[in-house]
N, CA, C and O of each residue as an XYZ file, in Angstrom:
320
protein
N      26.881     15.798    -12.994
C      28.034     16.663    -13.129
C      28.676     16.397    -14.489
O      28.756     15.250    -14.930
N      29.126     17.448    -15.140
C      29.756     17.321    -16.445
C      31.256     17.132    -16.307
O      31.830     17.387    -15.248
N      31.883     16.685    -17.381
C      33.314     16.467    -17.393
C      34.025     17.794    -17.613
O      33.735     18.514    -18.568
N      34.945     18.105    -16.734
C      35.691     19.351    -16.792
C      36.873     19.203    -17.732
O      37.625     18.233    -17.640
N      37.041     20.153    -18.629
C      38.199     20.173    -19.528
C      39.266     21.038    -18.885
O      39.188     22.265    -18.943
N      40.277     20.403    -18.264
C      41.333     21.149    -17.579
C      42.047     22.131    -18.494
O      42.449     23.209    -18.057
N      42.208     21.763    -19.772
C      42.893     22.674    -20.689
C      42.102     23.953    -20.909
O      42.680     24.975    -21.279
N      40.793     23.920    -20.689
C      39.987     25.118    -20.876
C      39.928     25.990    -19.619
O      39.332     27.066    -19.640
N      40.530     25.542    -18.549
C      40.662     26.398    -17.369
C      41.674     27.503    -17.676
O      41.521     28.643    -17.237
N      42.695     27.148    -18.428
C      43.774     28.099    -18.694
C      43.659     28.787    -20.045
O      44.250     29.847    -20.252
N      42.914     28.204    -20.955
C      42.768     28.799    -22.285
C      41.382     28.447    -22.805
O      41.014     27.273    -22.822
N      40.599     29.448    -23.235
C      39.245     29.168    -23.725
C      39.245     28.270    -24.955
O      40.224     28.208    -25.699
N      38.144     27.586    -25.149
C      37.956     26.803    -26.367
C      38.122     27.759    -27.552
O      37.620     28.882    -27.503
N      38.809     27.341    -28.604
C      39.052     28.234    -29.743
C      37.774     28.793    -30.379
O      37.798     29.867    -30.979
N      36.680     28.077    -30.250
C      35.420     28.594    -30.789
C      34.894     29.781    -29.977
O      34.095     30.574    -30.475
N      35.343     29.896    -28.731
C      34.892     30.983    -27.858
C      35.849     32.166    -27.883
O      35.417     33.315    -27.788
N      37.155     31.895    -28.011
C      38.166     32.962    -28.112
C      39.420     32.345    -28.715
O      40.161     31.622    -28.049
N      39.636     32.642    -29.964
C      40.768     32.079    -30.696
C      42.060     32.811    -30.350
O      42.053     34.017    -30.102
N      43.166     32.074    -30.336
C      44.462     32.706    -30.093
C      44.806     33.684    -31.206
O      45.670     34.541    -31.019
N      44.160     33.581    -32.345
C      44.410     34.514    -33.439
C      43.607     35.810    -33.314
O      43.810     36.745    -34.088
N      42.703     35.862    -32.345
C      41.937     37.081    -32.112
C      42.898     38.185    -31.688
O      43.723     37.962    -30.802
N      42.819     39.369    -32.291
C      43.762     40.440    -31.976
C      43.763     40.877    -30.507
O      44.741     41.467    -30.048
N      42.700     40.601    -29.770
C      42.650     41.014    -28.363
C      42.847     39.833    -27.408
O      42.642     39.972    -26.202
N      43.246     38.669    -27.941
C      43.404     37.477    -27.117
C      44.283     37.744    -25.894
O      43.870     37.451    -24.772
N      45.469     38.286    -26.086
C      46.394     38.506    -24.967
C      45.822     39.476    -23.940
O      45.971     39.266    -22.736
N      45.175     40.524    -24.405
C      44.579     41.503    -23.494
C      43.459     40.872    -22.664
O      43.359     41.107    -21.459
N      42.626     40.077    -23.316
C      41.532     39.391    -22.621
C      42.095     38.412    -21.595
O      41.616     38.349    -20.463
N      43.103     37.656    -21.990
C      43.672     36.662    -21.084
C      44.382     37.311    -19.891
O      44.386     36.742    -18.799
N      44.977     38.482    -20.080
C      45.566     39.205    -18.933
C      44.481     39.631    -17.950
O      44.656     39.509    -16.737
N      43.361     40.132    -18.470
C      42.242     40.532    -17.608
C      41.680     39.317    -16.873
O      41.374     39.397    -15.684
N      41.545     38.204    -17.574
C      41.045     36.969    -16.965
C      41.987     36.506    -15.853
O      41.543     36.192    -14.749
N      43.272     36.465    -16.144
C      44.261     36.001    -15.157
C      44.271     36.891    -13.921
O      44.402     36.392    -12.804
N      44.135     38.188    -14.103
C      44.125     39.110    -12.965
C      42.921     38.846    -12.069
O      43.039     38.869    -10.844
N      41.762     38.593    -12.678
C      40.554     38.302    -11.890
C      40.698     36.984    -11.136
O      40.346     36.902     -9.960
N      41.209     35.963    -11.798
C      41.390     34.660    -11.158
C      42.383     34.783     -9.992
O      42.171     34.213     -8.922
N      43.451     35.524    -10.213
C      44.495     35.677     -9.189
C      43.935     36.232     -7.877
O      44.364     35.821     -6.799
N      42.984     37.160     -7.962
C      42.429     37.764     -6.745
C      41.097     37.146     -6.323
O      40.461     37.614     -5.379
N      40.674     36.082     -7.034
C      39.465     35.369     -6.633
C      38.162     36.013     -7.058
O      37.116     35.734     -6.472
N      38.205     36.865     -8.061
C      36.972     37.484     -8.564
C      36.262     36.522     -9.518
O      36.928     35.845    -10.301
N      34.948     36.445     -9.474
C      34.226     35.538    -10.369
C      34.100     36.088    -11.792
O      33.831     35.334    -12.727
N      34.292     37.392    -11.957
C      34.145     38.034    -13.267
C      35.261     39.044    -13.484
O      35.986     39.418    -12.562
N      35.372     39.467    -14.729
C      36.254     40.581    -15.086
C      35.552     41.386    -16.173
O      34.651     40.885    -16.845
N      35.970     42.625    -16.338
C      35.378     43.478    -17.370
C      36.120     43.236    -18.686
O      37.340     43.381    -18.756
N      35.372     42.868    -19.720
C      35.970     42.645    -21.028
C      36.616     43.942    -21.502
O      35.963     44.985    -21.524
N      37.905     43.885    -21.884
C      38.608     45.105    -22.264
C      38.098     45.748    -23.549
O      38.392     46.915    -23.810
N      37.350     45.021    -24.344
C      36.837     45.580    -25.592
C      35.391     46.058    -25.446
O      35.081     47.207    -25.759
N      34.515     45.183    -24.973
C      33.082     45.514    -24.910
C      32.680     46.212    -23.617
O      31.677     46.925    -23.575
N      33.471     46.005    -22.554
C      33.112     46.554    -21.249
C      32.128     45.681    -20.481
O      31.774     46.003    -19.346
N      31.679     44.576    -21.085
C      30.744     43.683    -20.411
C      31.484     42.828    -19.382
O      32.691     42.612    -19.491
N      30.747     42.349    -18.390
C      31.321     41.468    -17.386
C      31.323     40.037    -17.923
O      30.345     39.585    -18.519
N      32.441     39.329    -17.702
C      32.640     37.982    -18.213
C      33.010     37.070    -17.044
O      33.868     37.420    -16.234
N      32.373     35.905    -16.952
C      32.716     34.943    -15.906
C      34.094     34.349    -16.174
O      34.478     34.145    -17.325
N      34.832     34.075    -15.107
C      36.131     33.416    -15.240
C      35.931     31.909    -15.334
O      34.894     31.385    -14.928
N      36.927     31.220    -15.871
C      36.889     29.763    -15.952
C      36.825     29.152    -14.559
O      36.147     28.146    -14.350
N      37.526     29.755    -13.607
C      37.521     29.235    -12.235
C      36.111     29.265    -11.654
O      35.672     28.295    -11.036
N      35.408     30.363    -11.850
C      34.036     30.464    -11.349
C      33.149     29.426    -12.025
O      32.389     28.722    -11.360
N      33.250     29.335    -13.354
C      32.403     28.397    -14.097
C      32.701     26.952    -13.726
O      31.784     26.134    -13.650
N      33.959     26.628    -13.497
C      34.326     25.264    -13.085
C      33.710     24.937    -11.731
O      33.299     23.801    -11.497
N      33.644     25.906    -10.854
C      33.070     25.698     -9.528
C      31.586     25.390     -9.559
O      31.057     24.792     -8.622
N      30.909     25.788    -10.623
C      29.480     25.492    -10.752
C      29.235     24.031    -11.085
O      28.172     23.494    -10.772
N      30.199     23.385    -11.711
C      30.154     21.966    -12.048
C      29.156     21.592    -13.134
O      28.763     20.429    -13.232
N      28.738     22.549    -13.949
C      27.859     22.249    -15.069
C      27.896     23.400    -16.061
O      28.239     24.529    -15.712
N      27.541     23.100    -17.289
C      27.488     24.114    -18.351
C      26.052     24.603    -18.492
O      25.120     23.803    -18.564
N      25.886     25.895    -18.529
C      24.548     26.476    -18.639
C      24.116     26.661    -20.100
O      23.002     27.112    -20.367
N      25.005     26.309    -21.045
C      24.709     26.406    -22.478
C      24.461     27.848    -22.929
O      23.725     28.078    -23.889
N      25.069     28.816    -22.244
C      24.893     30.224    -22.614
C      26.016     30.752    -23.499
O      25.989     31.916    -23.899
N      26.991     29.921    -23.806
C      28.084     30.356    -24.667
C      29.160     31.143    -23.944
O      29.822     31.986    -24.550
N      29.345     30.883    -22.662
C      30.343     31.617    -21.872
C      31.741     31.462    -22.477
O      32.144     30.361    -22.852
N      32.458     32.548    -22.565
C      33.789     32.567    -23.178
C      34.751     31.584    -22.539
O      35.506     30.918    -23.247
N      34.743     31.478    -21.225
C      35.717     30.650    -20.515
C      35.137     29.340    -19.998
O      35.694     28.746    -19.075
N      34.024     28.877    -20.577
C      33.403     27.638    -20.101
C      34.389     26.477    -20.190
O      34.873     26.163    -21.278
N      34.692     25.838    -19.065
C      35.635     24.730    -19.070
C      34.999     23.397    -19.467
O      35.661     22.360    -19.426
N      33.725     23.417    -19.850
C      33.021     22.194    -20.229
C      32.812     22.082    -21.735
O      32.331     21.052    -22.207
N      33.161     23.112    -22.498
C      32.960     23.100    -23.945
C      33.772     21.969    -24.571
O      34.977     21.860    -24.345
N      33.113     21.145    -25.345
C      33.797     20.057    -26.044
C      34.063     18.828    -25.202
O      34.661     17.868    -25.688
N      33.634     18.834    -23.957
C      33.843     17.675    -23.088
C      32.610     16.780    -23.150
O      31.486     17.279    -23.205
N      32.808     15.479    -23.141
C      31.633     14.595    -23.132
C      30.944     14.690    -21.767
O      31.603     14.850    -20.739
N      29.638     14.590    -21.771
C      28.897     14.588    -20.510
C      29.222     13.326    -19.733
O      29.398     12.258    -20.320
N      29.302     13.442    -18.432
C      29.549     12.248    -17.603
C      28.269     11.452    -17.484
O      27.172     11.970    -17.693
N      28.427     10.201    -17.149
C      27.232      9.354    -17.037
C      26.944      9.041    -15.593
O      25.977      8.339    -15.295
């Protein structure tokens, strides 16, 4: 099991979605709405693609190394 970055549950790693991105607030509203109702994904407001929520990814307990926007394991050391 990998080490979960609690701070990335609520805000993506800046390399995945920077707060300076012009659509940051819109993306985070869509993410929060999906998490609130227990959905594992939400539709990206810009691309229309489906994006996994941090809550769903945290529940998997490992990083798949696919570059997920809300991965809560980015930048965390692997557990031993």
